[in-house]
GROMACS .gro file of C-alpha atoms in nm:
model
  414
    1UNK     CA    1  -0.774  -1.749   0.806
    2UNK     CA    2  -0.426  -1.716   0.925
    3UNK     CA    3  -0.110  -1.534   0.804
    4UNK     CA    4   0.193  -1.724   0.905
    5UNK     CA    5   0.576  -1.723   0.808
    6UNK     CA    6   0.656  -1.994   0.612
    7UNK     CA    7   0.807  -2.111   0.970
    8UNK     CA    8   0.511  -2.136   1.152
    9UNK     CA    9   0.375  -2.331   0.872
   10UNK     CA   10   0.313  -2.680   0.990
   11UNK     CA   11   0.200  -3.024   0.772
   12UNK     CA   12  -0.133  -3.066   0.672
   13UNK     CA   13  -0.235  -2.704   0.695
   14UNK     CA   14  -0.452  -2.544   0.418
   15UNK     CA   15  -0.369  -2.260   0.154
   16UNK     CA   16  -0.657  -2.029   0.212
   17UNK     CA   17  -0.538  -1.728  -0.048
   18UNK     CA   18  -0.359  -1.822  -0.365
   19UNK     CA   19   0.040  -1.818  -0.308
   20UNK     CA   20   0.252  -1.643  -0.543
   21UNK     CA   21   0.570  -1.730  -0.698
   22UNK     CA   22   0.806  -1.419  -0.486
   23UNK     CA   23   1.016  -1.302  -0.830
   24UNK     CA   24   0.701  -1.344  -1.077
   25UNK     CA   25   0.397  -1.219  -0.862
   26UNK     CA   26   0.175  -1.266  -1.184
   27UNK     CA   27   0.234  -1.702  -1.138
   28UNK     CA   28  -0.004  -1.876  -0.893
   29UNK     CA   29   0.256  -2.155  -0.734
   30UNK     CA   30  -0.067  -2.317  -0.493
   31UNK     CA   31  -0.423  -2.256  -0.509
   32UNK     CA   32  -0.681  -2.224  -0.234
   33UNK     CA   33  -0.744  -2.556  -0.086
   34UNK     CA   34  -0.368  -2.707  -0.126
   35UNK     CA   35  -0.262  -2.894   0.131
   36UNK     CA   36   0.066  -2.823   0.278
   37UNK     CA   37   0.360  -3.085   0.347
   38UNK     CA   38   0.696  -3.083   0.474
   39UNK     CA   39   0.863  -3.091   0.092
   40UNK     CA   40   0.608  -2.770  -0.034
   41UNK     CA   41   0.704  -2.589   0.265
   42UNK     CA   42   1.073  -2.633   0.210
   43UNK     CA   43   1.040  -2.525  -0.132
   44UNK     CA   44   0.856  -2.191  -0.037
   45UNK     CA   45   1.123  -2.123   0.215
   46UNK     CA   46   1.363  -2.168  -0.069
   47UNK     CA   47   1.271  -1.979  -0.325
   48UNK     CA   48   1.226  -1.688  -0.095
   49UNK     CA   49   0.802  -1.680   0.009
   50UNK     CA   50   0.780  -1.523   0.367
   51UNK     CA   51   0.432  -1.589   0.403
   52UNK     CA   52   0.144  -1.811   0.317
   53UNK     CA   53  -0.237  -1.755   0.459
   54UNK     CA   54  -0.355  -2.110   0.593
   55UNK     CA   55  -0.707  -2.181   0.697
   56UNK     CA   56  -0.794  -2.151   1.034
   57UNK     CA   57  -1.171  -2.264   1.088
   58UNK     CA   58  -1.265  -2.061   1.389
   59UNK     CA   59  -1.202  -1.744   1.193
   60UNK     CA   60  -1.431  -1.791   0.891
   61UNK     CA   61  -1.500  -1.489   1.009
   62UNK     CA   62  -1.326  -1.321   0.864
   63UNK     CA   63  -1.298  -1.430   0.521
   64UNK     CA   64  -1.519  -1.125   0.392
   65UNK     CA   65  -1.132  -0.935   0.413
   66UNK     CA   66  -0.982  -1.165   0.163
   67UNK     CA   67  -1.065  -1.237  -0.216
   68UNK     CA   68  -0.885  -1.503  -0.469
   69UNK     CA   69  -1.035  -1.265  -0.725
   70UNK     CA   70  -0.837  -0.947  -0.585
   71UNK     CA   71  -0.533  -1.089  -0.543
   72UNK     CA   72  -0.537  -1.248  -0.915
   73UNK     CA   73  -0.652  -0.884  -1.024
   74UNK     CA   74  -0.347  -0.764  -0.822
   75UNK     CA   75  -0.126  -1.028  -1.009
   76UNK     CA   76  -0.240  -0.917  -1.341
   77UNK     CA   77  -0.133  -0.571  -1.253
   78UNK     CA   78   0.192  -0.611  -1.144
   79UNK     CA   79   0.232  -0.832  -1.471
   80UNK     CA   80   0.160  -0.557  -1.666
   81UNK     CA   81   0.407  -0.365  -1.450
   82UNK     CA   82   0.704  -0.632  -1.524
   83UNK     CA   83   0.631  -0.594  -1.870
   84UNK     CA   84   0.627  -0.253  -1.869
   85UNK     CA   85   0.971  -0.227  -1.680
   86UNK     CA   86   1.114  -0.485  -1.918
   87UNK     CA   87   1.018  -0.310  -2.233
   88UNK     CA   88   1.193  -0.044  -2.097
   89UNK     CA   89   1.496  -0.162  -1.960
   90UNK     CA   90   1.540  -0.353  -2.318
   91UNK     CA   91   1.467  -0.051  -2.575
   92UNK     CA   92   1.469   0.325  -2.451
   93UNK     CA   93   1.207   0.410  -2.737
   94UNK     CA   94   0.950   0.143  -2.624
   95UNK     CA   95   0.571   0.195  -2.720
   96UNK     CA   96   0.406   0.079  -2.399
   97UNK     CA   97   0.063  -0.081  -2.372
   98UNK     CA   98  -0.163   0.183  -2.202
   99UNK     CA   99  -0.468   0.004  -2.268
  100UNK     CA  100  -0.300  -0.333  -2.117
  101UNK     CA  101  -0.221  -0.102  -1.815
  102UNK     CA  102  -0.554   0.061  -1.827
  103UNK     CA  103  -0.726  -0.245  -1.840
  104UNK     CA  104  -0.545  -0.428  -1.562
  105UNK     CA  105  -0.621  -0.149  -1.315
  106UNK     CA  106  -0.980  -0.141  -1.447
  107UNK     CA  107  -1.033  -0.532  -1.356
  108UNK     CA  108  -0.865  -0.459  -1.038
  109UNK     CA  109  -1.123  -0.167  -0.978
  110UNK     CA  110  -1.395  -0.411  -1.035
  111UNK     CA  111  -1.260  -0.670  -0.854
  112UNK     CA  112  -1.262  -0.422  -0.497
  113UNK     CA  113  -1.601  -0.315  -0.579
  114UNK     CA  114  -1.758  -0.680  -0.545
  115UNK     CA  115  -1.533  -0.744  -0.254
  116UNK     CA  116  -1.486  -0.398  -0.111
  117UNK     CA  117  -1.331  -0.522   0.223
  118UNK     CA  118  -1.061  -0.780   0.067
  119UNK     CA  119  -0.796  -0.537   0.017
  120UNK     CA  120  -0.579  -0.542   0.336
  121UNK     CA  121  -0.277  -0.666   0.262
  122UNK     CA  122  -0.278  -0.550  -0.167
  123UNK     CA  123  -0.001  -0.332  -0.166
  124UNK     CA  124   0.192  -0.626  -0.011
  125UNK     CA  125   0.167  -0.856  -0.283
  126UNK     CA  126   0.450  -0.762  -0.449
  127UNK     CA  127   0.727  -0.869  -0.168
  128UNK     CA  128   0.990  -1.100  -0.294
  129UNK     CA  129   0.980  -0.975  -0.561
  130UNK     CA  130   1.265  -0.741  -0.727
  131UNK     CA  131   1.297  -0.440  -0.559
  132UNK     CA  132   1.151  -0.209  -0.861
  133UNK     CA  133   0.882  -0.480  -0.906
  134UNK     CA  134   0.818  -0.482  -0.543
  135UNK     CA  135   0.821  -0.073  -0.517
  136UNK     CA  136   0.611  -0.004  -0.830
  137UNK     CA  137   0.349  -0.280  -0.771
  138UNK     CA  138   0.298  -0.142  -0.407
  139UNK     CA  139   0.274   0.180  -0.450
  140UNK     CA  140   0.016   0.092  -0.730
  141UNK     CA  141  -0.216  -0.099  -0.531
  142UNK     CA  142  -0.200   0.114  -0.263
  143UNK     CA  143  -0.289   0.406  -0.422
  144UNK     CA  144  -0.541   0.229  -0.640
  145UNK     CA  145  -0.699   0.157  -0.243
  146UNK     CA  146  -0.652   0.558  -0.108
  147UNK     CA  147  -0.825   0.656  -0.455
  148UNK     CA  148  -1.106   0.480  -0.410
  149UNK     CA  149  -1.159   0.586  -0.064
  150UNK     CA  150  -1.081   0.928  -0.156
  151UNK     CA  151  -1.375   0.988  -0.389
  152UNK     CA  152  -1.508   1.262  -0.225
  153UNK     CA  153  -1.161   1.439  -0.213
  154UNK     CA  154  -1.137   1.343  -0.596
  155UNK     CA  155  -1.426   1.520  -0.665
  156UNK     CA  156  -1.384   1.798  -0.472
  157UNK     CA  157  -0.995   1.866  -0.607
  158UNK     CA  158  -1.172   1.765  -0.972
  159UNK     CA  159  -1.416   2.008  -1.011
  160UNK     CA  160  -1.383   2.104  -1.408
  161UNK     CA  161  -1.514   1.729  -1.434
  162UNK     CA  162  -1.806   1.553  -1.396
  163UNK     CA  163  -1.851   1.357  -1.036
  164UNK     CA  164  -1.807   0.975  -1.239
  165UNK     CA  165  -1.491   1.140  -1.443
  166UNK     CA  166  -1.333   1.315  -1.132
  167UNK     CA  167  -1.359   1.006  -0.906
  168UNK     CA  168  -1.235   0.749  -1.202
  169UNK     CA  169  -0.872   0.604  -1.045
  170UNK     CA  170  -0.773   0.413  -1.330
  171UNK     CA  171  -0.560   0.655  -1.498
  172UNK     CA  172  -0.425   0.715  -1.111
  173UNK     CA  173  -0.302   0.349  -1.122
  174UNK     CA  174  -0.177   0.333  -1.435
  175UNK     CA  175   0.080   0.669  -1.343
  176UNK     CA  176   0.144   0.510  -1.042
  177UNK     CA  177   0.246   0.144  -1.231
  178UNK     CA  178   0.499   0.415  -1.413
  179UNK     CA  179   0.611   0.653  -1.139
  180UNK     CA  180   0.964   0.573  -1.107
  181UNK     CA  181   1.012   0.417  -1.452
  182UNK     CA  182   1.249   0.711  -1.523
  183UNK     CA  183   1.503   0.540  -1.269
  184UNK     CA  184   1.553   0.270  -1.556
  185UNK     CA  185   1.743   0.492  -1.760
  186UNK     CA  186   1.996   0.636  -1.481
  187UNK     CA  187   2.307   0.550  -1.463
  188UNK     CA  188   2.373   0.204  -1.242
  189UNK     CA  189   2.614   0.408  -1.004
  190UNK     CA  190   2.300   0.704  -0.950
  191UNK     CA  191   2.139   0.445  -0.904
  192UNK     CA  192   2.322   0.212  -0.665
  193UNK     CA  193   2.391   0.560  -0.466
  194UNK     CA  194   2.025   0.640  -0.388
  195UNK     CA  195   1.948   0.303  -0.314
  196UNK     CA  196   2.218   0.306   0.009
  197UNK     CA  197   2.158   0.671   0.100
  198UNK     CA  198   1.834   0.746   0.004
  199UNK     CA  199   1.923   1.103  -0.073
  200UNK     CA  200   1.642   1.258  -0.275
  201UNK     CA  201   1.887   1.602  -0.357
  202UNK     CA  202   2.122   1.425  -0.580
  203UNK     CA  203   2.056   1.640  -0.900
  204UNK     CA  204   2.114   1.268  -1.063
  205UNK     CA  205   1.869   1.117  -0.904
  206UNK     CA  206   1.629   1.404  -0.966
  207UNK     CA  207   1.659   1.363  -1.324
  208UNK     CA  208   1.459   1.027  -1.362
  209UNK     CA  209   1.123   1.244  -1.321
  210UNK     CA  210   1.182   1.407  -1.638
  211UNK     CA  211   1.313   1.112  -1.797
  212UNK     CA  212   1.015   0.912  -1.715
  213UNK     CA  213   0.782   1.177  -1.794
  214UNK     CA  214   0.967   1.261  -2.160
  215UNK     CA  215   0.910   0.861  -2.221
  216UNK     CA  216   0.535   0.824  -2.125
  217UNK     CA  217   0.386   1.177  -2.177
  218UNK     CA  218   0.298   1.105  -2.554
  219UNK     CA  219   0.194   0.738  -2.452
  220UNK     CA  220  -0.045   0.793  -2.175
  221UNK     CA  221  -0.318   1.047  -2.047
  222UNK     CA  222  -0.201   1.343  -1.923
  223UNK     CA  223  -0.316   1.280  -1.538
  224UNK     CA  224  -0.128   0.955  -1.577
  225UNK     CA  225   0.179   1.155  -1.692
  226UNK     CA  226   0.135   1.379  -1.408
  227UNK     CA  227   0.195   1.127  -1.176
  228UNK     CA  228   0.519   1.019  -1.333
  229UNK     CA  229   0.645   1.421  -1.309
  230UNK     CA  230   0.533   1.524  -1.027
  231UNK     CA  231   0.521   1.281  -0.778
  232UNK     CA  232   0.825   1.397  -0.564
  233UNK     CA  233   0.670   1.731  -0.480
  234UNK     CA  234   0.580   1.785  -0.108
  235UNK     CA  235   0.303   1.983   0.009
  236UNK     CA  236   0.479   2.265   0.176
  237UNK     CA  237   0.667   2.344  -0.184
  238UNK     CA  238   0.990   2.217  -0.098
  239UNK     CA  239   0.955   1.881  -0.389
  240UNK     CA  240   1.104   1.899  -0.726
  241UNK     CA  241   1.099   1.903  -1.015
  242UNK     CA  242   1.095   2.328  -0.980
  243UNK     CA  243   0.907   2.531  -1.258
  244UNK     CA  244   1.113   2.679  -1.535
  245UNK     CA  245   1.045   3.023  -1.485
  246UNK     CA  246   1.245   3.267  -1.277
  247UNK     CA  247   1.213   3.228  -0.946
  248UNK     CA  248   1.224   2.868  -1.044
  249UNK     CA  249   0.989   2.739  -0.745
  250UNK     CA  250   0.890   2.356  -0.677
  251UNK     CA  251   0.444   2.391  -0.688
  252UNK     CA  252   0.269   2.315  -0.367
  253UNK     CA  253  -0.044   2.227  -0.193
  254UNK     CA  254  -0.326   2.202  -0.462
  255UNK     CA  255  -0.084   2.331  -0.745
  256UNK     CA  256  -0.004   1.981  -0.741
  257UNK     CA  257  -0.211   1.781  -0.947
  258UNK     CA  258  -0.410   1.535  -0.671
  259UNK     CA  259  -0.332   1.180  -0.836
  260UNK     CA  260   0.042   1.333  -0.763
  261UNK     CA  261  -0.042   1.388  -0.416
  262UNK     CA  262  -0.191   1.029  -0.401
  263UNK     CA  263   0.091   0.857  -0.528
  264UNK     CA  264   0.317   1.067  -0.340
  265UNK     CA  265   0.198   0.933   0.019
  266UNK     CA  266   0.223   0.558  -0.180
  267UNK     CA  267   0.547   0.633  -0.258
  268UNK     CA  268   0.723   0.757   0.041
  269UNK     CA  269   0.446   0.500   0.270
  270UNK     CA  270   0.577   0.230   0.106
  271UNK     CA  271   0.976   0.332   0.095
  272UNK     CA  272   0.934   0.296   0.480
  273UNK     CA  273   0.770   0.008   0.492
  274UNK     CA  274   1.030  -0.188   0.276
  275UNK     CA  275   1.348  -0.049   0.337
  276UNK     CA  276   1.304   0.179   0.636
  277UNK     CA  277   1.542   0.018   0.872
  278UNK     CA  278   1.919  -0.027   0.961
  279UNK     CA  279   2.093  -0.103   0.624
  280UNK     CA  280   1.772  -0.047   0.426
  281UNK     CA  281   1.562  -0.390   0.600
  282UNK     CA  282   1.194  -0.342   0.614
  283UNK     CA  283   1.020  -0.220   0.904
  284UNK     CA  284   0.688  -0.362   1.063
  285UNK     CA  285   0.373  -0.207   0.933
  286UNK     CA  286   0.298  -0.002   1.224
  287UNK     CA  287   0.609   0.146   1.272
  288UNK     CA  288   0.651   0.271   0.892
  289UNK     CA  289   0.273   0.432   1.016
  290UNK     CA  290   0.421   0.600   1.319
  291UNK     CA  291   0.713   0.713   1.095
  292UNK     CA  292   0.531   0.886   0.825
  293UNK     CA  293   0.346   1.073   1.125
  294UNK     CA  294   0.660   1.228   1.234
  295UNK     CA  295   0.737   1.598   1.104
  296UNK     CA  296   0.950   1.537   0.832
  297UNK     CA  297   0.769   1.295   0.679
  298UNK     CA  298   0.401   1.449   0.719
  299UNK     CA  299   0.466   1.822   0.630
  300UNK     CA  300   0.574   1.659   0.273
  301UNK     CA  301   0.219   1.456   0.196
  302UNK     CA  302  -0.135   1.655   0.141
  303UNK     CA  303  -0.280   1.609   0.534
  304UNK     CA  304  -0.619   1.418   0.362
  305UNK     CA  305  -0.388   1.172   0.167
  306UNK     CA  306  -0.167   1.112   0.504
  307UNK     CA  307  -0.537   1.012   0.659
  308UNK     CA  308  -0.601   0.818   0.409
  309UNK     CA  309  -0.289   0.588   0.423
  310UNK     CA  310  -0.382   0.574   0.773
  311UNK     CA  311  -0.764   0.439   0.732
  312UNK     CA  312  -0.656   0.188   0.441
  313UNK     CA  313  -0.317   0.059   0.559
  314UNK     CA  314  -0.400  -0.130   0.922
  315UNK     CA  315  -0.132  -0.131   1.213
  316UNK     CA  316  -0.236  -0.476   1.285
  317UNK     CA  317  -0.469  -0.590   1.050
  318UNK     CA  318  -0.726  -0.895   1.081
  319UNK     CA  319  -0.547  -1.271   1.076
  320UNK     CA  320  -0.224  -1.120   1.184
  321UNK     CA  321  -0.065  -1.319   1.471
  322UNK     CA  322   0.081  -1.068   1.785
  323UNK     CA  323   0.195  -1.164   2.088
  324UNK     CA  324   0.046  -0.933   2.383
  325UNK     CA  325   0.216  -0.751   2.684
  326UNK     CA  326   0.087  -1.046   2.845
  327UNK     CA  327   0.259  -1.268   2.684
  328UNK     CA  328  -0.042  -1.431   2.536
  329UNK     CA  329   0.004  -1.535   2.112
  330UNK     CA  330  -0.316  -1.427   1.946
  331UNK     CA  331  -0.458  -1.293   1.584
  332UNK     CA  332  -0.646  -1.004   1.493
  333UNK     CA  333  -0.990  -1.034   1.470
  334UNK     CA  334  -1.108  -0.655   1.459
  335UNK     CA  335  -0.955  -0.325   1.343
  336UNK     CA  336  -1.040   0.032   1.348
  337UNK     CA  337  -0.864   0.310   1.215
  338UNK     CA  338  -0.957   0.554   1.452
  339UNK     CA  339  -0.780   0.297   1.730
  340UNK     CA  340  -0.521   0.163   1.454
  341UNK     CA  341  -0.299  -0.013   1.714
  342UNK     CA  342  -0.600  -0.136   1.992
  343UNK     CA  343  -0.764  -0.427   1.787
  344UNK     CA  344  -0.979  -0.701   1.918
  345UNK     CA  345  -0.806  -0.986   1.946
  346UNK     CA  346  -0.783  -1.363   2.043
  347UNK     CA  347  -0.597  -1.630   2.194
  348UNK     CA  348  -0.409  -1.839   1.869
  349UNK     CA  349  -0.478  -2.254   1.984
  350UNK     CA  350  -0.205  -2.472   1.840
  351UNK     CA  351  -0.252  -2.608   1.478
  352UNK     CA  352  -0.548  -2.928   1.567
  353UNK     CA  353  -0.641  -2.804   1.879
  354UNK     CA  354  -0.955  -2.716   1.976
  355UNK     CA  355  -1.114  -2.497   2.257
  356UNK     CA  356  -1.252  -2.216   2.309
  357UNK     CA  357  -1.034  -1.852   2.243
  358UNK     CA  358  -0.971  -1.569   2.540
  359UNK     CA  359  -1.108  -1.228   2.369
  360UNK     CA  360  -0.886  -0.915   2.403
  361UNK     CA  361  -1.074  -0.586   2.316
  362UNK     CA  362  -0.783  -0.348   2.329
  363UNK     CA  363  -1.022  -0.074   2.276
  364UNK     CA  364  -1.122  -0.097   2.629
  365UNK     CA  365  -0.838  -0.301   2.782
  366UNK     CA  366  -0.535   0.045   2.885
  367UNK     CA  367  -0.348  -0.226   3.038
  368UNK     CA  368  -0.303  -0.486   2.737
  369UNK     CA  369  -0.071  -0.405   2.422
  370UNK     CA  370   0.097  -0.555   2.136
  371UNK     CA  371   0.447  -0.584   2.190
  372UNK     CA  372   0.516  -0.773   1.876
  373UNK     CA  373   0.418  -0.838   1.540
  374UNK     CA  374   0.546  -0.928   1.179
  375UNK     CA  375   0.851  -1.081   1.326
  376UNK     CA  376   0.952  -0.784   1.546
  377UNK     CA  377   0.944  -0.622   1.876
  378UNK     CA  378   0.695  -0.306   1.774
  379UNK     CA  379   0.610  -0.219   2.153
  380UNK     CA  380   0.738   0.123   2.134
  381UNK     CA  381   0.582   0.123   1.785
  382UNK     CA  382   0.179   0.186   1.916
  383UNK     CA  383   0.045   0.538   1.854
  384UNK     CA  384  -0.275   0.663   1.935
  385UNK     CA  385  -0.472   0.962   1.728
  386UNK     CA  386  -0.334   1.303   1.889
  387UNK     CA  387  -0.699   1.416   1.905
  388UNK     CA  388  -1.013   1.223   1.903
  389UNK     CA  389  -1.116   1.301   1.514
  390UNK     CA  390  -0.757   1.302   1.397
  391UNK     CA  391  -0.749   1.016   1.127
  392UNK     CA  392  -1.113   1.102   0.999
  393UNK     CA  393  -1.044   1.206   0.653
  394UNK     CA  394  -1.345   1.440   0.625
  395UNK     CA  395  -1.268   1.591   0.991
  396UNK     CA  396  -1.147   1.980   0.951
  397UNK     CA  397  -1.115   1.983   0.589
  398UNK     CA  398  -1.349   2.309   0.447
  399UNK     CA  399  -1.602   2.170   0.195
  400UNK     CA  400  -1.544   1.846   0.265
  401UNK     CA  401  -1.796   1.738   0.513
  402UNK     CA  402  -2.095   1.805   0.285
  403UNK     CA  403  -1.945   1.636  -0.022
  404UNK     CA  404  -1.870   1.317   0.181
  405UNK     CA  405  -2.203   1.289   0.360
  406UNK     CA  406  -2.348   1.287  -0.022
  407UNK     CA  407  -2.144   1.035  -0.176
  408UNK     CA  408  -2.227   0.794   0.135
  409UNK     CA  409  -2.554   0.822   0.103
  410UNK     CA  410  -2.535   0.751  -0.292
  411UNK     CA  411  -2.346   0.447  -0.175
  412UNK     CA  412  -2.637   0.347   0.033
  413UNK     CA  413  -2.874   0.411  -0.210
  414UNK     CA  414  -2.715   0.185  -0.440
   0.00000   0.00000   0.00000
């Protein structure tokens, strides 16, 4: 499979991944197996789609990343998120559906477990869509993804509950489907202010943590409602909301509940992704990962939750087309996150053409890069681990190691 603007999309190509209506995620507009013509393309470029996933029959490949199941599961979430945002943009006092919520994420849940590998692009599904939509469906299904692959953390930072209990994500999705659902009940000019400065100590601004948290504590479990408090604290203590007490101090590090933590690195991940650039445009997924590397961003997230944005969240992930430093156009066939921007790649024939593909292993090819990707020049974009170990989530972290090495080989065993 291919993912291609709806520019490069040419007649006669197949849909390979169900497309999505941009402004109502939740509606399937074409369904695998569509064929595309000159009319259905205009129409997509229209009403706003960017991108469509086409078939591309040398690259069956690589269809064990991609699931029609996952991204309906996906759809039915950020349904459920719509719904919620409308119920509460229409009556301050709303009763939202927790179970609906609960549900949705628990269907999603199932959904990666039979297709563990189909979850590249989730936390994209929401694009198009409006920007609270977009925000709160990302930041859902992304960290829905770093929950899962944090189990061992979960148990480890869980340890009052039982292992099945501690690692359990749902109620982690459903605070995250909420976290910002406080900003609903600023004021429009609050606001309109943070969305062109993006200044997180407006005491206006701050107040939609408490606001959201005051409308779903009594509505939803309390790890869910955690999530909706708490998930503008940084690690290094410097987040808010501050404790009422008198030194009136922000809580850090593991005084922060860990599905806060989670949602935290979602949150400010996908704020860079989306509106990270000059006059708030989005940013190519590899340089919103080089961003969030940077000092300022990384001293704010829990180091394990940084890692794991970085091993679920590819630079250049497979059925992207790049262009190389040598000026050859090819897709992603291979990705690694402890080499997130040297993937195996190969040469992209023309739509009918056949032949056979060049192979680029950047792994072992110094001399080859990608020099651009999603639209943009991302050359000075490519990072490399600082140390050999750097992105392994288990890596350095006391207690860890042990706890990890068990739950893989449970995996195995089952």
């Amino acid at each position: 499979m291919l993912r291609v603007t709806t520019y490069q999309a040419r007649d006669g190509m197949i849909v390979a991944m169900p497309v999505l209506h941009p402004r109502r995620p939740e509606v399937v507009l074409l369904r695998p197996g569509a064929v595309l013509d000159p009319h259905t393309i205009a129409k997509m470029r229209e009403i706003g789609l960017h991108e469509v996933w086409v078939k591309y029959p040398r690259l069956d490949r690589l269809n064990e990343y991609f699931s029609a199941g996952v991204v309906q599961a996906c759809s039915a979430v950020t349904g459920q998120i719509r719904l919620a945002l409308d119920s509460v943009i229409a009556d301050a006092h709303a009763r939202l559906d927790y179970v609906s919520y609960k549900r949705a994420v628990s269907g999603l849940l199932e959904k990666f477990c039979e297709r563990p590998k189909a979850a590249m692009f989730v936390h994209e599904l929401g694009e198009g869509s409006s920007p609270a939509l977009r925000h709160a469906s990302s930041v859902c299904l992304l960290s829905v993804l770093m929950g899962i692959k944090l189990d061992f953390y979960l148990i480890h930072e869980r340890i009052r509950l039982a292992a099945h209990s501690a690692k359990d994500v749902s109620n982690l999705g459903v605070g995250a489907m909420l976290h910002d659902i406080g900003m609903l009940r600023l004021e429009p000019a609050v606001r309109e202010r943070w969305e062109q400065t993006g200044d997180e100590s407006d005491p206006a601004f701050r107040e939609h943590v408490q606001i959201g948290y005051d409308l779903v504590r009594d509505q939803v479990e309390p790890s869910a409602a955690a999530v909706v408090l708490n998930h503008h604290q940084s690690f290094d203590g410097n987040g808010f909301p501050v404790r009422r007490d008198e030194e009136e101090t922000a809580p850090k590090r593991q005084e922060i509940h860990v599905f806060a933590r989670i949602v935290a690195g979602a949150d400010l991940f996908t704020r860079l992704h989306y509106s990270g650039g000059p006059n708030g445009a989005s940013i190519p997924t590899v340089r919103a990962l080089k961003l969030i590397q940077q000092p300022q961003f990384a001293r704010r997230l829990d180091p394990i939750v940084l890692k794991a944005i970085l091993n679920v969240v590819p630079a250049y992930a497979p059925g992207t087309i790049v262009t190389l430093s040598t000026g050859h156009e090819c897709v992603v066939t291979q990705w690694t996150h402890d080499k997130p921007c040297r993937p195996v790649v190969e040469t992209l024939l023309p739509h009918g053409r056949e032949g056979d593909p060049e192979v680029f292993d950047l792994r072992i090819r110094p001399d080859i890069s990608i020099v651009r990707a999603e639209g943009h020049a991302v050359a000075d974009d490519n990072f490399a681990p600082p140390t050999p170990h750097a992105y392994d989530m288990m890596h350095g972290a006391p207690g860890l190691e042990n706890r990890a090495a068990e739950l893989l080989r449970q995996r195995k065993a089952s």
